[in-house]
PDB file of C-alpha atoms in Angstrom:
ATOM      1  CA  MET A  42     -11.379 126.162 -25.872  1.00  0.00           C
ATOM      2  CA  VAL A  43     -14.136 126.238 -28.447  1.00  0.00           C
ATOM      3  CA  VAL A  44     -11.564 126.611 -31.210  1.00  0.00           C
ATOM      4  CA  PHE A  45      -9.733 123.566 -29.881  1.00  0.00           C
ATOM      5  CA  LEU A  46     -13.025 121.622 -29.867  1.00  0.00           C
ATOM      6  CA  TRP A  47     -13.686 122.703 -33.445  1.00  0.00           C
ATOM      7  CA  GLY A  48     -10.203 121.572 -34.418  1.00  0.00           C
ATOM      8  CA  VAL A  49     -10.602 118.127 -32.905  1.00  0.00           C
ATOM      9  CA  ALA A  50     -14.095 117.829 -34.426  1.00  0.00           C
ATOM     10  CA  VAL A  51     -12.822 118.627 -37.933  1.00  0.00           C
ATOM     11  CA  PHE A  52      -9.926 116.231 -37.393  1.00  0.00           C
ATOM     12  CA  LEU A  53     -12.368 113.470 -36.410  1.00  0.00           C
ATOM     13  CA  LEU A  54     -14.426 114.203 -39.509  1.00  0.00           C
ATOM     14  CA  ALA A  55     -11.351 113.872 -41.705  1.00  0.00           C
ATOM     15  CA  VAL A  56     -10.291 110.632 -40.019  1.00  0.00           C
ATOM     16  CA  ALA A  57     -13.795 109.174 -40.360  1.00  0.00           C
ATOM     17  CA  SER A  58     -13.819 109.992 -44.069  1.00  0.00           C
ATOM     18  CA  ILE A  59     -10.467 108.240 -44.458  1.00  0.00           C
ATOM     19  CA  CYS A  60     -12.128 105.133 -43.025  1.00  0.00           C
ATOM     20  CA  LEU A  61     -14.529 105.242 -45.968  1.00  0.00           C
ATOM     21  CA  TYR A  62     -11.687 103.933 -48.125  1.00  0.00           C
ATOM     22  CA  ARG A  63     -11.677 100.685 -46.195  1.00  0.00           C
ATOM     23  CA  ALA A  64     -15.471 100.542 -46.353  1.00  0.00           C
ATOM     24  CA  TYR A  65     -15.247 100.865 -50.142  1.00  0.00           C
ATOM     25  CA  MET A  66     -12.217  98.703 -50.872  1.00  0.00           C
ATOM     26  CA  GLY A  67     -12.576  96.126 -48.087  1.00  0.00           C
ATOM     27  CA  PRO A  68     -12.119  92.701 -49.768  1.00  0.00           C
ATOM     28  CA  THR A  69     -14.450  90.807 -47.449  1.00  0.00           C
ATOM     29  CA  ALA A  70     -17.929  91.968 -46.514  1.00  0.00           C
ATOM     30  CA  LEU A  71     -16.929  91.818 -42.836  1.00  0.00           C
ATOM     31  CA  ASP A  72     -14.316  94.496 -43.549  1.00  0.00           C
ATOM     32  CA  ARG A  73     -17.156  96.783 -44.489  1.00  0.00           C
ATOM     33  CA  VAL A  74     -19.017  95.966 -41.288  1.00  0.00           C
ATOM     34  CA  LEU A  75     -15.842  96.759 -39.345  1.00  0.00           C
ATOM     35  CA  ALA A  76     -15.406 100.058 -41.197  1.00  0.00           C
ATOM     36  CA  VAL A  77     -19.025 101.002 -40.437  1.00  0.00           C
ATOM     37  CA  ASN A  78     -18.423 100.186 -36.790  1.00  0.00           C
ATOM     38  CA  VAL A  79     -15.292 102.340 -36.671  1.00  0.00           C
ATOM     39  CA  ILE A  80     -16.970 105.252 -38.424  1.00  0.00           C
ATOM     40  CA  GLY A  81     -19.948 104.928 -36.070  1.00  0.00           C
ATOM     41  CA  THR A  82     -17.749 105.264 -33.007  1.00  0.00           C
ATOM     42  CA  LYS A  83     -16.050 108.329 -34.423  1.00  0.00           C
ATOM     43  CA  THR A  84     -19.344 109.936 -35.371  1.00  0.00           C
ATOM     44  CA  MET A  85     -20.672 109.307 -31.867  1.00  0.00           C
ATOM     45  CA  VAL A  86     -17.663 111.022 -30.284  1.00  0.00           C
ATOM     46  CA  LEU A  87     -18.037 113.859 -32.785  1.00  0.00           C
ATOM     47  CA  LEU A  88     -21.668 114.226 -31.731  1.00  0.00           C
ATOM     48  CA  VAL A  89     -20.756 114.560 -28.055  1.00  0.00           C
ATOM     49  CA  MET A  90     -18.164 117.148 -29.017  1.00  0.00           C
ATOM     50  CA  LEU A  91     -20.735 119.134 -30.977  1.00  0.00           C
ATOM     51  CA  ALA A  92     -22.936 119.052 -27.887  1.00  0.00           C
ATOM     52  CA  PHE A  93     -20.237 121.126 -26.203  1.00  0.00           C
ATOM     53  CA  VAL A  94     -19.587 123.399 -29.139  1.00  0.00           C
ATOM     54  CA  PHE A  95     -23.230 124.303 -29.778  1.00  0.00           C
ATOM     55  CA  GLY A  96     -24.047 124.317 -26.080  1.00  0.00           C
ATOM     56  CA  ARG A  97     -26.933 121.840 -26.400  1.00  0.00           C
ATOM     57  CA  PRO A  98     -26.664 118.987 -23.868  1.00  0.00           C
ATOM     58  CA  LEU A  99     -29.455 117.138 -25.719  1.00  0.00           C
ATOM     59  CA  TYR A 100     -26.947 115.854 -28.262  1.00  0.00           C
ATOM     60  CA  ILE A 101     -25.337 113.693 -25.551  1.00  0.00           C
ATOM     61  CA  ASP A 102     -28.494 111.568 -25.362  1.00  0.00           C
ATOM     62  CA  VAL A 103     -28.518 111.282 -29.150  1.00  0.00           C
ATOM     63  CA  ALA A 104     -24.908 110.097 -28.982  1.00  0.00           C
ATOM     64  CA  LEU A 105     -25.818 107.511 -26.350  1.00  0.00           C
ATOM     65  CA  VAL A 106     -28.589 106.092 -28.558  1.00  0.00           C
ATOM     66  CA  TYR A 107     -26.272 106.170 -31.550  1.00  0.00           C
ATOM     67  CA  ALA A 108     -23.561 104.236 -29.689  1.00  0.00           C
ATOM     68  CA  LEU A 109     -26.070 101.540 -28.739  1.00  0.00           C
ATOM     69  CA  LEU A 110     -27.433 101.400 -32.276  1.00  0.00           C
ATOM     70  CA  ASN A 111     -23.936 101.086 -33.703  1.00  0.00           C
ATOM     71  CA  PHE A 112     -23.137  98.160 -31.435  1.00  0.00           C
ATOM     72  CA  VAL A 113     -26.403  96.335 -32.144  1.00  0.00           C
ATOM     73  CA  THR A 114     -25.906  96.797 -35.881  1.00  0.00           C
ATOM     74  CA  THR A 115     -22.460  95.216 -35.746  1.00  0.00           C
ATOM     75  CA  VAL A 116     -23.606  92.254 -33.674  1.00  0.00           C
ATOM     76  CA  VAL A 117     -26.652  91.593 -35.858  1.00  0.00           C
ATOM     77  CA  ALA A 118     -24.535  91.830 -39.013  1.00  0.00           C
ATOM     78  CA  THR A 119     -21.966  89.398 -37.677  1.00  0.00           C
ATOM     79  CA  ARG A 120     -24.717  87.030 -36.552  1.00  0.00           C
ATOM     80  CA  CYS A 121     -26.239  87.166 -40.000  1.00  0.00           C
ATOM     81  CA  PHE A 122     -22.861  86.428 -41.602  1.00  0.00           C
ATOM     82  CA  GLU A 123     -22.078  83.619 -39.220  1.00  0.00           C
ATOM     83  CA  THR A 124     -25.277  81.636 -39.329  1.00  0.00           C
ATOM     84  CA  GLY A 125     -27.271  83.165 -42.155  1.00  0.00           C
ATOM     85  CA  VAL A 126     -30.250  82.994 -39.823  1.00  0.00           C
ATOM     86  CA  LEU A 127     -31.467  85.958 -37.823  1.00  0.00           C
ATOM     87  CA  GLU A 128     -34.154  84.512 -35.585  1.00  0.00           C
ATOM     88  CA  GLY A 129     -33.814  81.495 -33.319  1.00  0.00           C
ATOM     89  CA  ASP A 130     -31.638  81.109 -30.274  1.00  0.00           C
ATOM     90  CA  TRP A 131     -28.061  82.384 -30.199  1.00  0.00           C
ATOM     91  CA  GLN A 132     -25.543  79.646 -30.815  1.00  0.00           C
TER      92      GLN A 132
ATOM     93  CA  MET B 190     -11.180 131.529 -14.610  1.00  0.00           C
ATOM     94  CA  SER B 191      -9.808 130.208 -11.347  1.00  0.00           C
ATOM     95  CA  VAL B 192      -6.621 128.197 -11.154  1.00  0.00           C
ATOM     96  CA  TRP B 193      -8.581 124.987 -10.939  1.00  0.00           C
ATOM     97  CA  ASP B 194     -10.514 125.781 -14.097  1.00  0.00           C
ATOM     98  CA  SER B 195      -7.349 126.375 -16.090  1.00  0.00           C
ATOM     99  CA  ILE B 196      -5.833 123.124 -14.814  1.00  0.00           C
ATOM    100  CA  ARG B 197      -9.040 121.317 -15.653  1.00  0.00           C
ATOM    101  CA  TYR B 198      -9.112 122.770 -19.165  1.00  0.00           C
ATOM    102  CA  ALA B 199      -5.465 121.893 -19.740  1.00  0.00           C
ATOM    103  CA  VAL B 200      -5.914 118.275 -18.670  1.00  0.00           C
ATOM    104  CA  ALA B 201      -9.085 118.027 -20.776  1.00  0.00           C
ATOM    105  CA  ALA B 202      -7.205 119.355 -23.803  1.00  0.00           C
ATOM    106  CA  VAL B 203      -4.366 116.863 -23.287  1.00  0.00           C
ATOM    107  CA  LEU B 204      -6.847 113.973 -22.913  1.00  0.00           C
ATOM    108  CA  MET B 205      -8.665 114.973 -26.071  1.00  0.00           C
ATOM    109  CA  SER B 206      -5.487 115.248 -28.099  1.00  0.00           C
ATOM    110  CA  ILE B 207      -4.429 111.802 -26.871  1.00  0.00           C
ATOM    111  CA  GLY B 208      -7.821 110.452 -27.934  1.00  0.00           C
ATOM    112  CA  ALA B 209      -7.559 112.079 -31.336  1.00  0.00           C
ATOM    113  CA  PHE B 210      -4.092 110.582 -31.776  1.00  0.00           C
ATOM    114  CA  PHE B 211      -5.415 107.121 -30.985  1.00  0.00           C
ATOM    115  CA  PHE B 212      -8.212 107.558 -33.481  1.00  0.00           C
ATOM    116  CA  LEU B 213      -5.643 108.446 -36.133  1.00  0.00           C
ATOM    117  CA  VAL B 214      -3.516 105.419 -35.278  1.00  0.00           C
ATOM    118  CA  GLY B 215      -6.587 103.167 -35.348  1.00  0.00           C
ATOM    119  CA  THR B 216      -7.534 104.441 -38.776  1.00  0.00           C
ATOM    120  CA  LEU B 217      -4.020 103.936 -40.095  1.00  0.00           C
ATOM    121  CA  GLY B 218      -4.179 100.402 -38.748  1.00  0.00           C
ATOM    122  CA  LEU B 219      -7.526  99.926 -40.431  1.00  0.00           C
ATOM    123  CA  LEU B 220      -6.051 100.930 -43.770  1.00  0.00           C
ATOM    124  CA  ARG B 221      -2.558  99.497 -43.661  1.00  0.00           C
ATOM    125  CA  PHE B 222      -2.861  96.039 -42.094  1.00  0.00           C
ATOM    126  CA  PRO B 223      -2.706  93.115 -44.553  1.00  0.00           C
ATOM    127  CA  ASP B 224      -5.394  90.949 -43.028  1.00  0.00           C
ATOM    128  CA  PHE B 225      -8.909  91.260 -41.670  1.00  0.00           C
ATOM    129  CA  TYR B 226      -7.954  89.985 -38.230  1.00  0.00           C
ATOM    130  CA  SER B 227      -5.096  92.402 -37.752  1.00  0.00           C
ATOM    131  CA  ARG B 228      -7.366  95.209 -38.958  1.00  0.00           C
ATOM    132  CA  THR B 229     -10.068  94.252 -36.523  1.00  0.00           C
ATOM    133  CA  HIS B 230      -7.769  94.124 -33.526  1.00  0.00           C
ATOM    134  CA  GLY B 231      -6.106  97.381 -34.446  1.00  0.00           C
ATOM    135  CA  ALA B 232      -9.219  99.367 -35.180  1.00  0.00           C
ATOM    136  CA  THR B 233     -11.404  98.247 -32.303  1.00  0.00           C
ATOM    137  CA  LYS B 234      -8.666  98.616 -29.697  1.00  0.00           C
ATOM    138  CA  CYS B 235      -7.715 102.115 -30.751  1.00  0.00           C
ATOM    139  CA  ASP B 236     -11.378 103.079 -31.032  1.00  0.00           C
ATOM    140  CA  THR B 237     -12.020 102.041 -27.465  1.00  0.00           C
ATOM    141  CA  VAL B 238      -9.073 103.987 -26.092  1.00  0.00           C
ATOM    142  CA  GLY B 239      -9.685 106.996 -28.301  1.00  0.00           C
ATOM    143  CA  ALA B 240     -13.369 107.297 -27.503  1.00  0.00           C
ATOM    144  CA  GLY B 241     -12.738 106.670 -23.822  1.00  0.00           C
ATOM    145  CA  SER B 242     -10.112 109.377 -23.492  1.00  0.00           C
ATOM    146  CA  ILE B 243     -11.942 111.979 -25.571  1.00  0.00           C
ATOM    147  CA  LEU B 244     -15.125 111.422 -23.579  1.00  0.00           C
ATOM    148  CA  GLY B 245     -13.065 111.562 -20.391  1.00  0.00           C
ATOM    149  CA  GLY B 246     -11.642 114.886 -21.492  1.00  0.00           C
ATOM    150  CA  LEU B 247     -15.105 116.202 -22.300  1.00  0.00           C
ATOM    151  CA  ALA B 248     -16.449 115.039 -18.954  1.00  0.00           C
ATOM    152  CA  LEU B 249     -13.568 116.836 -17.256  1.00  0.00           C
ATOM    153  CA  LEU B 250     -14.306 119.910 -19.329  1.00  0.00           C
ATOM    154  CA  ARG B 251     -17.880 119.912 -18.109  1.00  0.00           C
ATOM    155  CA  GLY B 252     -16.963 119.778 -14.428  1.00  0.00           C
ATOM    156  CA  PHE B 253     -19.557 118.711 -11.843  1.00  0.00           C
ATOM    157  CA  GLU B 254     -22.807 118.736 -13.790  1.00  0.00           C
ATOM    158  CA  PRO B 255     -25.603 116.183 -14.242  1.00  0.00           C
ATOM    159  CA  ASP B 256     -24.536 115.872 -17.881  1.00  0.00           C
ATOM    160  CA  VAL B 257     -21.254 114.349 -16.796  1.00  0.00           C
ATOM    161  CA  LEU B 258     -23.117 111.220 -15.698  1.00  0.00           C
ATOM    162  CA  LYS B 259     -24.372 110.749 -19.255  1.00  0.00           C
ATOM    163  CA  ILE B 260     -20.909 111.216 -20.694  1.00  0.00           C
ATOM    164  CA  VAL B 261     -19.445 108.743 -18.224  1.00  0.00           C
ATOM    165  CA  ALA B 262     -22.267 106.336 -19.146  1.00  0.00           C
ATOM    166  CA  ILE B 263     -21.379 106.651 -22.832  1.00  0.00           C
ATOM    167  CA  ALA B 264     -17.683 106.158 -22.090  1.00  0.00           C
ATOM    168  CA  SER B 265     -18.301 103.025 -20.035  1.00  0.00           C
ATOM    169  CA  LEU B 266     -20.698 101.774 -22.712  1.00  0.00           C
ATOM    170  CA  VAL B 267     -18.038 102.180 -25.387  1.00  0.00           C
ATOM    171  CA  LEU B 268     -15.472 100.442 -23.197  1.00  0.00           C
ATOM    172  CA  LEU B 269     -17.892  97.507 -22.942  1.00  0.00           C
ATOM    173  CA  THR B 270     -19.310  97.256 -26.422  1.00  0.00           C
ATOM    174  CA  SER B 271     -16.399  98.025 -28.714  1.00  0.00           C
ATOM    175  CA  PRO B 272     -14.301  94.974 -27.738  1.00  0.00           C
ATOM    176  CA  THR B 273     -17.409  92.815 -27.850  1.00  0.00           C
ATOM    177  CA  ALA B 274     -18.131  93.982 -31.371  1.00  0.00           C
ATOM    178  CA  GLY B 275     -14.535  93.238 -32.317  1.00  0.00           C
ATOM    179  CA  HIS B 276     -14.831  89.746 -30.895  1.00  0.00           C
ATOM    180  CA  ALA B 277     -18.115  89.149 -32.716  1.00  0.00           C
ATOM    181  CA  LEU B 278     -16.544  90.259 -35.990  1.00  0.00           C
ATOM    182  CA  ALA B 279     -13.495  88.047 -35.597  1.00  0.00           C
ATOM    183  CA  ARG B 280     -15.569  85.033 -34.582  1.00  0.00           C
ATOM    184  CA  ALA B 281     -17.936  85.467 -37.504  1.00  0.00           C
ATOM    185  CA  ALA B 282     -14.994  85.750 -39.894  1.00  0.00           C
ATOM    186  CA  TYR B 283     -13.287  82.662 -38.481  1.00  0.00           C
ATOM    187  CA  ARG B 284     -16.442  80.581 -38.542  1.00  0.00           C
ATOM    188  CA  THR B 285     -17.180  81.493 -42.136  1.00  0.00           C
ATOM    189  CA  GLY B 286     -13.786  80.147 -43.117  1.00  0.00           C
ATOM    190  CA  LEU B 287     -11.493  83.202 -43.282  1.00  0.00           C
ATOM    191  CA  ARG B 288      -8.017  81.967 -42.309  1.00  0.00           C
ATOM    192  CA  PRO B 289      -5.454  84.449 -40.887  1.00  0.00           C
ATOM    193  CA  TRP B 290      -2.825  85.758 -43.290  1.00  0.00           C
ATOM    194  CA  THR B 291       0.630  84.277 -42.680  1.00  0.00           C
ATOM    195  CA  ARG B 292       3.810  85.122 -44.555  1.00  0.00           C
ATOM    196  CA  ARG B 293       5.333  82.042 -46.214  1.00  0.00           C
ATOM    197  CA  ILE B 294       8.665  80.987 -44.639  1.00  0.00           C
ATOM    198  CA  GLU B 295      11.294  80.782 -47.427  1.00  0.00           C
ATOM    199  CA  GLY B 296      14.306  79.087 -45.894  1.00  0.00           C
ATOM    200  CA  GLY B 297      13.202  79.715 -42.290  1.00  0.00           C
ATOM    201  CA  GLY B 298      12.623  83.485 -42.492  1.00  0.00           C
ATOM    202  CA  GLN B 299      10.826  85.091 -39.549  1.00  0.00           C
ATOM    203  CA  THR B 300       7.085  84.899 -39.836  1.00  0.00           C
TER     204      THR B 300
END
């Protein structure tokens, strides 16, 4: 089972690095934000998987924080693109 | 390993491979689609399903432990936040003037 987990983890790593192409080439800046969001989700799942492989359940909490951080980053970036203003009330 | 454990491991392995497949498809969509909007819908949808099923497989792998609650919390969080992020991205793009890509119709070709 551990070998299967390692296989899926390496596969996720490869897929996340493929996403870097879109982060680099993305014509619009929002493409890059989308690529960061996609890579963040994959890294979070990879982290939970490593929690199983290394037998340390602490990584699951790190993955939870990372998932929240990833979401907040995307929303703040889109808000900054949309209105150019970060403080003030939400439209 | 009892019979139940082997069944549990098998189902967890199938769920994880399904999730990995969806991640691959989402990434291909992210790279191949012509337009930002189609990329957004492809990537965020496949991310949600992929993360949900891999985390479901991992929760199944773990069995009845207190950790499973955290994994289920992460899975439900992803199911909530990933579409919202996709919506926020698409709305920001539309409001800053990015129009969807449409193929020109030469002589009434299909769009």
